[in-house]
PDB file of C-alpha atoms in Angstrom:
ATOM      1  CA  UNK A  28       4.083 -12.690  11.000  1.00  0.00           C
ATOM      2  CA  UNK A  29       3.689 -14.272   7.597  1.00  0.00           C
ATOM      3  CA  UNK A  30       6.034 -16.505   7.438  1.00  0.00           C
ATOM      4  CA  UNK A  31       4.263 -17.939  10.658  1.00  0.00           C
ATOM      5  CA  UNK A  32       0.648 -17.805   8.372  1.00  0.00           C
ATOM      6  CA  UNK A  33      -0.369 -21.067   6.645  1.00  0.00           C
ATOM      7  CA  UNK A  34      -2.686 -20.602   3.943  1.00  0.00           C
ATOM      8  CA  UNK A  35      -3.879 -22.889   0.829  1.00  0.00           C
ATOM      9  CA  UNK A  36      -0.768 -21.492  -1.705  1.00  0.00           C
ATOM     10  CA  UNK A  37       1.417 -20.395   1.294  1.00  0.00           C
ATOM     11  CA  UNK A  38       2.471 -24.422   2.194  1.00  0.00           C
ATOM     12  CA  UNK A  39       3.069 -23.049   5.796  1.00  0.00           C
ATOM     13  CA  UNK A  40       5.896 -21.340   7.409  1.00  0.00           C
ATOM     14  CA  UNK A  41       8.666 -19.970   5.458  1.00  0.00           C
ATOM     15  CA  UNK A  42       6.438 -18.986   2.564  1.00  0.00           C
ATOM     16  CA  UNK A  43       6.879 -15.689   0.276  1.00  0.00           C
ATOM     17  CA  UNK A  44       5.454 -12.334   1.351  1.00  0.00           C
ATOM     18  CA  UNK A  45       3.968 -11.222  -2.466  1.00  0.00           C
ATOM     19  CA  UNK A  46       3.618  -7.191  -2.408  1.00  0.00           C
ATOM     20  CA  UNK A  47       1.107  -5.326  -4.914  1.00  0.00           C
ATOM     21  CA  UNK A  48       0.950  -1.700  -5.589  1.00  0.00           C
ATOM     22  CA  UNK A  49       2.654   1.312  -6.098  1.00  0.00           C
ATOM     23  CA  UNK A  50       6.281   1.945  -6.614  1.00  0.00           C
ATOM     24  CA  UNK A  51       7.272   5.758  -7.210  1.00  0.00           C
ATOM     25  CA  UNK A  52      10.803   7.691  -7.080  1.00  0.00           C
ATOM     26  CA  UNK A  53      10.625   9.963  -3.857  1.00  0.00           C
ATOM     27  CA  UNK A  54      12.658  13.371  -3.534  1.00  0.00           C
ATOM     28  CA  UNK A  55      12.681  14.090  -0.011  1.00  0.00           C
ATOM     29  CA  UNK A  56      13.967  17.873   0.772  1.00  0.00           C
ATOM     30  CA  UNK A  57      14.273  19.095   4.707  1.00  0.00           C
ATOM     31  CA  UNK A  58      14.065  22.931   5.031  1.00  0.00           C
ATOM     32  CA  UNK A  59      13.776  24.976   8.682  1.00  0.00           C
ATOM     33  CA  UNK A  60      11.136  27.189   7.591  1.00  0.00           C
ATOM     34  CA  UNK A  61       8.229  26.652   5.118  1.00  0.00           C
ATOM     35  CA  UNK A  62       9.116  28.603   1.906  1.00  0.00           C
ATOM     36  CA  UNK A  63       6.740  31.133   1.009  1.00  0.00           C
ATOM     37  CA  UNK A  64       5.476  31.990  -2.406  1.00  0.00           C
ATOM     38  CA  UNK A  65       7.877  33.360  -5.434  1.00  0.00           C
ATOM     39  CA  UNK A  66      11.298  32.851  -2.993  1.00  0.00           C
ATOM     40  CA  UNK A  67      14.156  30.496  -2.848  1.00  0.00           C
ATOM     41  CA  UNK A  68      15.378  28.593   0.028  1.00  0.00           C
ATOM     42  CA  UNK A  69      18.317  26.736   0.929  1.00  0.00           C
ATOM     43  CA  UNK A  70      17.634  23.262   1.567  1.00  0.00           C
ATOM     44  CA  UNK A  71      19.548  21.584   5.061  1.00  0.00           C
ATOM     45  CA  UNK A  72      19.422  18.704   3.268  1.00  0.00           C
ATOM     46  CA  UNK A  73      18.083  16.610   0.382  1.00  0.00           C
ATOM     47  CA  UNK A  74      17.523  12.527  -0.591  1.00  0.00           C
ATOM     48  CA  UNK A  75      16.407  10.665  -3.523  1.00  0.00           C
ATOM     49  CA  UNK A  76      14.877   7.312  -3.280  1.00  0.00           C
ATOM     50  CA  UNK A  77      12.423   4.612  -4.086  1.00  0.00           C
ATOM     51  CA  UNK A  78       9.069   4.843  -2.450  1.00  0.00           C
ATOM     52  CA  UNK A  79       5.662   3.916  -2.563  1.00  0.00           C
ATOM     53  CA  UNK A  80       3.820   1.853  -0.174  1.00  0.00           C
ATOM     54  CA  UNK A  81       3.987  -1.521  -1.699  1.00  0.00           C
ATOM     55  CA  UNK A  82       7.792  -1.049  -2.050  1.00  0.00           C
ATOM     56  CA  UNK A  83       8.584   0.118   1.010  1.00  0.00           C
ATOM     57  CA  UNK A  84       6.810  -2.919   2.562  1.00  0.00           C
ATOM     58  CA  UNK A  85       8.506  -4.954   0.359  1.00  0.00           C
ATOM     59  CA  UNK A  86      11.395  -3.696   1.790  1.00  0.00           C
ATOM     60  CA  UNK A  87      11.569  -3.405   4.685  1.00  0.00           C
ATOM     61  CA  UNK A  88       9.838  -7.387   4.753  1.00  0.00           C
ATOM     62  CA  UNK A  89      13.304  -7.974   2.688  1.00  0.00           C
ATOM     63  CA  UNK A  90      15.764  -6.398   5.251  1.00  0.00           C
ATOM     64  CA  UNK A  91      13.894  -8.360   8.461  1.00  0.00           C
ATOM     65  CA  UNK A  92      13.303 -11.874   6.715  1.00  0.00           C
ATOM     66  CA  UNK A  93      15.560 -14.607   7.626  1.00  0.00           C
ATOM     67  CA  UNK A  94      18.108 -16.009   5.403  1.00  0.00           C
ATOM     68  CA  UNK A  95      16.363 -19.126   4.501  1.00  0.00           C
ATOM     69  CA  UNK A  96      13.062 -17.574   3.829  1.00  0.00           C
ATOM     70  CA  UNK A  97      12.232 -17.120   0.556  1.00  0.00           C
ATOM     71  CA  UNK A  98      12.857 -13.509  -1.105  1.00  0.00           C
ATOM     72  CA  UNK A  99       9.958 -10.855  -1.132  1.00  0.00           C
ATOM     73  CA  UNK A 100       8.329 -10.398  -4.698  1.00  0.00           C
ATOM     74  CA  UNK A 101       7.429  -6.915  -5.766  1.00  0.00           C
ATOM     75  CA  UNK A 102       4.143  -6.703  -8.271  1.00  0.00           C
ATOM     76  CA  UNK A 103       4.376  -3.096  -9.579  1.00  0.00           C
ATOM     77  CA  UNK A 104       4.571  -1.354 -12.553  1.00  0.00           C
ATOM     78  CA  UNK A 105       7.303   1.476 -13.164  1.00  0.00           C
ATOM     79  CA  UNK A 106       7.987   3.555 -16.489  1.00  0.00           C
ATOM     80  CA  UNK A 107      10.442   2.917 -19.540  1.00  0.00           C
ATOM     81  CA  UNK A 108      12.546   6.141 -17.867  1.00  0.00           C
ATOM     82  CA  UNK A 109      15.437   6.910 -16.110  1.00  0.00           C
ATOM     83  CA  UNK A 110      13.403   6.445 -12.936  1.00  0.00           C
ATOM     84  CA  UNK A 111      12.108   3.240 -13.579  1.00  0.00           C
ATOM     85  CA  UNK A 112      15.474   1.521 -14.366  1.00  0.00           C
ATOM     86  CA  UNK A 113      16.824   3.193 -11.194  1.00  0.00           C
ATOM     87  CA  UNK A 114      14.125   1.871  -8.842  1.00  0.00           C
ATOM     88  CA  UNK A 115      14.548  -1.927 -10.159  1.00  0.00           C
ATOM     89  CA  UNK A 116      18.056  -1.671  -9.393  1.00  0.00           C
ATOM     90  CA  UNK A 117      17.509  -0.256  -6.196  1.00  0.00           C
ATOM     91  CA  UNK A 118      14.953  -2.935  -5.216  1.00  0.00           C
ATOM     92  CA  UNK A 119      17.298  -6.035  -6.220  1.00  0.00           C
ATOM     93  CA  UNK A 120      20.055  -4.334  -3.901  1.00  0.00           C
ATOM     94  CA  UNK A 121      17.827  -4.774  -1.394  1.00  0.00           C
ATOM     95  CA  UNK A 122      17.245  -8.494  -2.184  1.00  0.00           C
ATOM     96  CA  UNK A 123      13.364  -8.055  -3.234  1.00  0.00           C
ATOM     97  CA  UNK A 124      12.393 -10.703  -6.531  1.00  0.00           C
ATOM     98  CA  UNK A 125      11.454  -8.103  -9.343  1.00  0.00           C
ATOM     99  CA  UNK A 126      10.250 -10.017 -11.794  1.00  0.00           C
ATOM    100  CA  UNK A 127       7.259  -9.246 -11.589  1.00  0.00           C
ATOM    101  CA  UNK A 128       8.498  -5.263 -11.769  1.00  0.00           C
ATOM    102  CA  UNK A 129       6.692  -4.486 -14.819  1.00  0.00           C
ATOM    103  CA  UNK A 130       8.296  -1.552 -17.445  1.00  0.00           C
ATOM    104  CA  UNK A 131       5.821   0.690 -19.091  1.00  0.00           C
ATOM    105  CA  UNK A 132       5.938   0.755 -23.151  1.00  0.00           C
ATOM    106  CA  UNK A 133       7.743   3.805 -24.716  1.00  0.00           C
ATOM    107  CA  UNK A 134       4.933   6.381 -24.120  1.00  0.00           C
ATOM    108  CA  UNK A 135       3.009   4.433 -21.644  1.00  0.00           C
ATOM    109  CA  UNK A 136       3.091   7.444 -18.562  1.00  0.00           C
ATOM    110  CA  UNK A 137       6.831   7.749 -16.544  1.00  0.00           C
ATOM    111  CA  UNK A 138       7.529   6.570 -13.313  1.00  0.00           C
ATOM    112  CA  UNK A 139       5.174   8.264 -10.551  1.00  0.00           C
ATOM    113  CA  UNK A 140       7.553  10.849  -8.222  1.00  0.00           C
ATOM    114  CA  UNK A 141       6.652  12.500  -5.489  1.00  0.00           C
ATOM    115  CA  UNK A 142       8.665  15.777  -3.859  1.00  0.00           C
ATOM    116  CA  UNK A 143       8.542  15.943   0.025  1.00  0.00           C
ATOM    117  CA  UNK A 144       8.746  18.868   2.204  1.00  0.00           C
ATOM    118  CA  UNK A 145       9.774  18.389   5.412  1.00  0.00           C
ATOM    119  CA  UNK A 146      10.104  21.390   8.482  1.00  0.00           C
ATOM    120  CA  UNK A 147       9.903  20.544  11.598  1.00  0.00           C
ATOM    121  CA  UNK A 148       7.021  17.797  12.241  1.00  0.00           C
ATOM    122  CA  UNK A 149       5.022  19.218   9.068  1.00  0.00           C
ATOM    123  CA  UNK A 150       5.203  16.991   5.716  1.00  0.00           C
ATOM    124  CA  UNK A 151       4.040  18.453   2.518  1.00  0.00           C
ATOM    125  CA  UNK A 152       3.986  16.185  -0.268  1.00  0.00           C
ATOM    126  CA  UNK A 153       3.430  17.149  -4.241  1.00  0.00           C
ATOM    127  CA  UNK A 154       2.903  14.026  -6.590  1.00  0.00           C
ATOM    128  CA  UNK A 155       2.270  12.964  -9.687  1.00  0.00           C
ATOM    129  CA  UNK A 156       1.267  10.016 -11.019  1.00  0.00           C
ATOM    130  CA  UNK A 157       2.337   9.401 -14.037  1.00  0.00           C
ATOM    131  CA  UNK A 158       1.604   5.952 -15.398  1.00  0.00           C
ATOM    132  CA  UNK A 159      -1.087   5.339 -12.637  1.00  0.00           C
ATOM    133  CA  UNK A 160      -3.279   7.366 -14.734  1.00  0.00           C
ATOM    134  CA  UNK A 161      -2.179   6.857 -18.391  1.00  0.00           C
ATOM    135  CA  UNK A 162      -1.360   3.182 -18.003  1.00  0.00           C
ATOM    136  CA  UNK A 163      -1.688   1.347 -14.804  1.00  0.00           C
ATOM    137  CA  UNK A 164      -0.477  -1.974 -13.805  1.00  0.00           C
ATOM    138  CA  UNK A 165      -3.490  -4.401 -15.506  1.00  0.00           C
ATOM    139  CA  UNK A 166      -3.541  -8.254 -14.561  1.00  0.00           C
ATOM    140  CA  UNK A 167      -2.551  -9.192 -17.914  1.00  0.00           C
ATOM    141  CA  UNK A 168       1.080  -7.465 -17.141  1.00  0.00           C
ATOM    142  CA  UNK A 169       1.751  -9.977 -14.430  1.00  0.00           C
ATOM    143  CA  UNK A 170      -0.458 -13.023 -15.019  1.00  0.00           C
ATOM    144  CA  UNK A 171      -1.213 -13.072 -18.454  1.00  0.00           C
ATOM    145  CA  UNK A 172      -0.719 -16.976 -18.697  1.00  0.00           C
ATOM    146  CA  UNK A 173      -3.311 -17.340 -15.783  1.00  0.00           C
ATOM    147  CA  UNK A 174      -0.413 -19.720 -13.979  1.00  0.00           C
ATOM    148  CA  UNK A 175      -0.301 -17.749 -11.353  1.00  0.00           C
ATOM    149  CA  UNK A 176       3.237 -17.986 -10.653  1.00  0.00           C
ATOM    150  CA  UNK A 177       3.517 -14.511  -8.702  1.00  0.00           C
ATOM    151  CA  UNK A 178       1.591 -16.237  -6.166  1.00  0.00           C
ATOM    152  CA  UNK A 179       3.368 -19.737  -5.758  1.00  0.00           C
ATOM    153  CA  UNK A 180       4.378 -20.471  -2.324  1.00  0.00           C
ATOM    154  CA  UNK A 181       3.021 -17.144  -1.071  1.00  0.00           C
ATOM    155  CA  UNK A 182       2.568 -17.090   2.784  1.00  0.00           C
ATOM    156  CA  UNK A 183       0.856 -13.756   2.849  1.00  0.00           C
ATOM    157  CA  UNK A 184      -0.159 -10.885   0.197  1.00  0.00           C
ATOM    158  CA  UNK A 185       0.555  -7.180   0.852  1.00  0.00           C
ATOM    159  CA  UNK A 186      -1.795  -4.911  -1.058  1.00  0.00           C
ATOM    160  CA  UNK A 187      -1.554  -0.637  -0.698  1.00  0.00           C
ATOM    161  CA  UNK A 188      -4.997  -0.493  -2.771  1.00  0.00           C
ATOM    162  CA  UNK A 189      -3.113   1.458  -5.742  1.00  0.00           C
ATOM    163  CA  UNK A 190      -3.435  -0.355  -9.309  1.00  0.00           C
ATOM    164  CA  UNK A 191      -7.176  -1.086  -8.452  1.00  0.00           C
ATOM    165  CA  UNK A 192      -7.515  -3.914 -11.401  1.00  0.00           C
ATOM    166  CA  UNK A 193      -3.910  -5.637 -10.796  1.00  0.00           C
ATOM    167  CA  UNK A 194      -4.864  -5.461  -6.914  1.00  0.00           C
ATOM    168  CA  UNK A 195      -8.723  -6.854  -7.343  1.00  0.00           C
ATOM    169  CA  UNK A 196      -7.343  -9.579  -9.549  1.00  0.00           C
ATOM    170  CA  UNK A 197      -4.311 -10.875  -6.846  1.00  0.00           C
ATOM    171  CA  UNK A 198      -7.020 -10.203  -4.084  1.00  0.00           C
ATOM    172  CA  UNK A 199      -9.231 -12.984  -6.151  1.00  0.00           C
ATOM    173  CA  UNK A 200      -6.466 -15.161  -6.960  1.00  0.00           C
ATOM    174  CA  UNK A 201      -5.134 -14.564  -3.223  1.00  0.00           C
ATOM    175  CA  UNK A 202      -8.194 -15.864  -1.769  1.00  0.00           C
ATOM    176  CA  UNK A 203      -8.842 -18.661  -4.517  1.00  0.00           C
ATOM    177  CA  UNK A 204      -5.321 -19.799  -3.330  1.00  0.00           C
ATOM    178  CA  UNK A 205      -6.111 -19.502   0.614  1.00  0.00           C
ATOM    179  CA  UNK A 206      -3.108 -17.289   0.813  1.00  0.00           C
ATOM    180  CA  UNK A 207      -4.001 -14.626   3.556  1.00  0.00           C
ATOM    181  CA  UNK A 208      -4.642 -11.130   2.558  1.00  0.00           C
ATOM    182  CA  UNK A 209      -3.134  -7.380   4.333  1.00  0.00           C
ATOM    183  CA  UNK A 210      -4.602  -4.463   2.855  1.00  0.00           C
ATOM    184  CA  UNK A 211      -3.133  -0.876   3.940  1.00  0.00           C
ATOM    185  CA  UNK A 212      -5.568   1.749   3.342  1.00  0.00           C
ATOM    186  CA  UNK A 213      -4.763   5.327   3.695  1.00  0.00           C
ATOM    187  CA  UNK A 214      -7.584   7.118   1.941  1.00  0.00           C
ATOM    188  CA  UNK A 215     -10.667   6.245  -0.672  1.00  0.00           C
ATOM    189  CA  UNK A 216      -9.430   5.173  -3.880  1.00  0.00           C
ATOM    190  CA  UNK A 217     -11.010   3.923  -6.826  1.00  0.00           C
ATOM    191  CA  UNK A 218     -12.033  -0.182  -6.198  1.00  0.00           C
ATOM    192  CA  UNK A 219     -10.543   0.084  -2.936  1.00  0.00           C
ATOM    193  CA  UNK A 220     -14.459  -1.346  -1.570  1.00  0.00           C
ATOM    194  CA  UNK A 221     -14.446  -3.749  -4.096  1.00  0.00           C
ATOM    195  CA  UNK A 222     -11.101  -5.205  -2.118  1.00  0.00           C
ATOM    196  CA  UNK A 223     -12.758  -5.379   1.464  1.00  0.00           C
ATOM    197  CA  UNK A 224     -15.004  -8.433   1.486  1.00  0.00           C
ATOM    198  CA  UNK A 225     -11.747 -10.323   0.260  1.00  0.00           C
ATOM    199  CA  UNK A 226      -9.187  -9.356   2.699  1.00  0.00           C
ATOM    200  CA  UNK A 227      -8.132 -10.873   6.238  1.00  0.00           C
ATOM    201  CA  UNK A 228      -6.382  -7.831   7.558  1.00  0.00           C
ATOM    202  CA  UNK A 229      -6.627  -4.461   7.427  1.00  0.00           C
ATOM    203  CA  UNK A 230      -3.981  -1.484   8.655  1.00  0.00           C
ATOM    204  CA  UNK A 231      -6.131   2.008   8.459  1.00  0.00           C
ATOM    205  CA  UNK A 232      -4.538   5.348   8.805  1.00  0.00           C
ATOM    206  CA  UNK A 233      -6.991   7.031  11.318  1.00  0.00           C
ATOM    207  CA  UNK A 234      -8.799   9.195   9.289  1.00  0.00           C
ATOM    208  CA  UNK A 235      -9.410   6.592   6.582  1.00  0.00           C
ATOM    209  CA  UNK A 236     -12.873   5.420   8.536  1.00  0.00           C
ATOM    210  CA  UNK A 237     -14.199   8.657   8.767  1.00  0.00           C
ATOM    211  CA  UNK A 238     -13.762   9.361   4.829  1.00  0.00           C
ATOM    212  CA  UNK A 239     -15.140   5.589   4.594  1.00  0.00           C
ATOM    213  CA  UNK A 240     -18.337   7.201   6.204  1.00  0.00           C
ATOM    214  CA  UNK A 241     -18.298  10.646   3.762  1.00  0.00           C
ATOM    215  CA  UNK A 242     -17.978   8.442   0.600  1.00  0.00           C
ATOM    216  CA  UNK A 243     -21.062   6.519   1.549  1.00  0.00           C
ATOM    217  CA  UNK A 244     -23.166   8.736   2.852  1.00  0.00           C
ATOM    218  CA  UNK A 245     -22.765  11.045  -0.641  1.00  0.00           C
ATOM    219  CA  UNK A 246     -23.567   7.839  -2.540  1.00  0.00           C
ATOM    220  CA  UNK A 247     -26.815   8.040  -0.707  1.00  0.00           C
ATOM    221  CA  UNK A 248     -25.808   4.889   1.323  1.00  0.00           C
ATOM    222  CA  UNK A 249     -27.160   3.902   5.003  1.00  0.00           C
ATOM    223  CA  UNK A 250     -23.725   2.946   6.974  1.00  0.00           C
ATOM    224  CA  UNK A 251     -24.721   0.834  10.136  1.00  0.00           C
ATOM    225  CA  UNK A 252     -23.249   2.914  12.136  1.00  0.00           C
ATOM    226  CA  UNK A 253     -22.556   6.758  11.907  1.00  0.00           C
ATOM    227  CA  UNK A 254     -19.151   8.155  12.707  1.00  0.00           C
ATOM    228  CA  UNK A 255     -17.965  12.248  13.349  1.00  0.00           C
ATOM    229  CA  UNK A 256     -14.631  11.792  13.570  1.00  0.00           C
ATOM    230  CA  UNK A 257     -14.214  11.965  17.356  1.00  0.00           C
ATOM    231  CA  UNK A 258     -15.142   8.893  18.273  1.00  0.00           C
ATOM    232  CA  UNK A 259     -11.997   6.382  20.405  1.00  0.00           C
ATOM    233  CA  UNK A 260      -9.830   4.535  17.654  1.00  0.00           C
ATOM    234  CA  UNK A 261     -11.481   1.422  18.849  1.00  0.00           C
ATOM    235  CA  UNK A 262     -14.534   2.817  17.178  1.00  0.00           C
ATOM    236  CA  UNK A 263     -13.198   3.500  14.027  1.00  0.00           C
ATOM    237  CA  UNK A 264     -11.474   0.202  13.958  1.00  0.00           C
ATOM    238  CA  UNK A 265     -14.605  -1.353  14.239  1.00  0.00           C
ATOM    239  CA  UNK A 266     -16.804   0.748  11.517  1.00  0.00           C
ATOM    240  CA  UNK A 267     -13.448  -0.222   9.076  1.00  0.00           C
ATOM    241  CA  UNK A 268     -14.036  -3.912  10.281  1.00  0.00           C
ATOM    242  CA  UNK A 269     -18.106  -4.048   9.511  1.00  0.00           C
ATOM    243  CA  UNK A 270     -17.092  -3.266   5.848  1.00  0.00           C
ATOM    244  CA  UNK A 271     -14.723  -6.750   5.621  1.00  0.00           C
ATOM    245  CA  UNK A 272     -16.809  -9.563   6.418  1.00  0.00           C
ATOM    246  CA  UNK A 273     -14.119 -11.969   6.418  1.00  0.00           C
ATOM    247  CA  UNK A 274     -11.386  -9.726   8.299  1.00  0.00           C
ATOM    248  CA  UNK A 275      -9.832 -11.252  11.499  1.00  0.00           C
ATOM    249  CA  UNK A 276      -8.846  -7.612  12.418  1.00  0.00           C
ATOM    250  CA  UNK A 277      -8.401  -4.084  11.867  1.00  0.00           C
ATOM    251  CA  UNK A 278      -5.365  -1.597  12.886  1.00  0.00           C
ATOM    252  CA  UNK A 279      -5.911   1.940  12.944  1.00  0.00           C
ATOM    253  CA  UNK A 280      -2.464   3.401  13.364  1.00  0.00           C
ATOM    254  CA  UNK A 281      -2.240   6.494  15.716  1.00  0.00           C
ATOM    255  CA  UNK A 282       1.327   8.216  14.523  1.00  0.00           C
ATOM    256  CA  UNK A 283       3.033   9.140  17.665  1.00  0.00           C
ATOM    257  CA  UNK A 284       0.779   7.476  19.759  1.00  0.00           C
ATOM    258  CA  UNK A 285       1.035   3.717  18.047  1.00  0.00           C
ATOM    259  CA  UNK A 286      -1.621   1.585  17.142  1.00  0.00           C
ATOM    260  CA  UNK A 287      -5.061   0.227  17.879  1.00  0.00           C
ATOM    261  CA  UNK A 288      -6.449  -3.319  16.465  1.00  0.00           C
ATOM    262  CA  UNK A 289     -10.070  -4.733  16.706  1.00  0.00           C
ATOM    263  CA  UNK A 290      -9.987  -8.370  15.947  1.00  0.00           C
ATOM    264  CA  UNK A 291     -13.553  -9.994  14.778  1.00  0.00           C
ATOM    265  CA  UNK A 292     -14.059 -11.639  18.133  1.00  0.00           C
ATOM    266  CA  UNK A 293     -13.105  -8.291  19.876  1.00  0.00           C
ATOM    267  CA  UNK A 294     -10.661  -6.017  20.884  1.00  0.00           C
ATOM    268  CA  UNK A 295      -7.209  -7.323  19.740  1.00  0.00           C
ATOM    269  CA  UNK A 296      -3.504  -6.351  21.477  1.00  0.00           C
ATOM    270  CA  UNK A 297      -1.355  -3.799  19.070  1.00  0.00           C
TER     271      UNK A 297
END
């Protein structure tokens, strides 16, 4: 889809998909029952990889683009460890442009992991953050000469909403450019609101809207429209969409059961 998007920086078709946002070091363990408190259970089977959701877009965007489209850039900030170096090297063997993969100082937070349980259809997830709270990826890591060479070319920019300055920054820059803007939302984060007005799509797991709702109602806000959680996804695709003015649609995914999209002239196919 984005190399079919012409924007102001993206020149047309063909142009670079530019991914912001988290990159972490997953450990992915599948078990057949869940283990229970102060035990020890034999794993069926185990894998250690790169994750994150800006990373695994960029990705998976670098394993489906054609051969003469430009390479997928990766703008994401990893630590000075083991980790770190690992995930770079993974990424480039995948064909994604890191250099815009930033390292973290000695002492500036390690690489964020995260340990997944799987059983069955259940996923349990432990994480930790590292860096993203002791030094997260800041504007100046990436575009510090304001020449905003991240962005040349770009047909469309990817944005997970982790990194909240870097992210508000290439949303500005993004839209200064008229490159066209996909934020994937999961759950509230800090500046993820701040992002909305800017962006021109939005993907929304399906209980993102409803914790939209909860997050302004404590702030003593007035939402247009009031939500309980059990309204059709075409509903919650729209409450998303009254929050991003200048969105041409929202997708609220459904897991098993796909997708729905509202567009901002009405119901849109998914």
């Amino acid at each position: 889809a984005a190399a079919s998007t012409s924007g102001g920086g993206g020149g047309g078709g063909g142009g670079a998909i530019v991914c912001v946002g988290l990159t972490c070091m997953d450990s992915t363990v599948w078990v057949a029952s869940q283990p229970v408190a102060d035990t020890k259970v034999v794993a069926q089977r185990s894998l250690t990889c790169g994750g994150g959701n800006a990373a695994n877009s960029a990705v998976a965007a670098a394993r489906l683009r054609a051969p003469t489209d430009p390479p997928v850039r990766l703008v994401t900030k990893v630590g000075s460890d083991a980790h770190g170096a690992a995930l770079i090297d993974e990424l480039a063997r995948d064909g994604v442009d890191t250099r815009w993969c930033v390292r973290a100082a000695a002492g500036g937070g390690a690489t964020p992991t995260s340990v997944i349980l799987v059983c069955g259809a259940s996923r349990t997830i432990v994480h930790d953050p590292g860096l993203l709270l002791q030094s997260p990826l800041e504007a100046a890591d990436f575009d510090g000469s304001g020449d905003g060479e991240w962005l040349a070319g770009a047909a469309l920019l990817h944005l997970d909403g982790r990194h909240p300055a870097a992210a508000l920054h290439a949303a500005r820059a993004a839209r200064a450019a008229g490159v066209p803007i996909l934020l994937d939302v999961e759950r509230p984060r800090p500046g993820l609101r701040e992002l909305l007005p800017l962006v021109d799509y939005v993907v929304s797991s399906a209980d993102y809207p409803m914790k939209l709702f909860a997050e302004i109602v404590a702030e003593g806000g007035a939402p247009p429209l009031a939500i309980v959680g059990s309204e059709p996804p075409e509903t919650l695709a729209q409450y998303v969409l009254g929050h991003c003015p200048n969105a041409r649609w929202v997708c609220v995914t459904l897991g098993a059961d796909g997708a729905v999209a509202v567009a901002a002239d009405g119901p849109a196919d998914a």
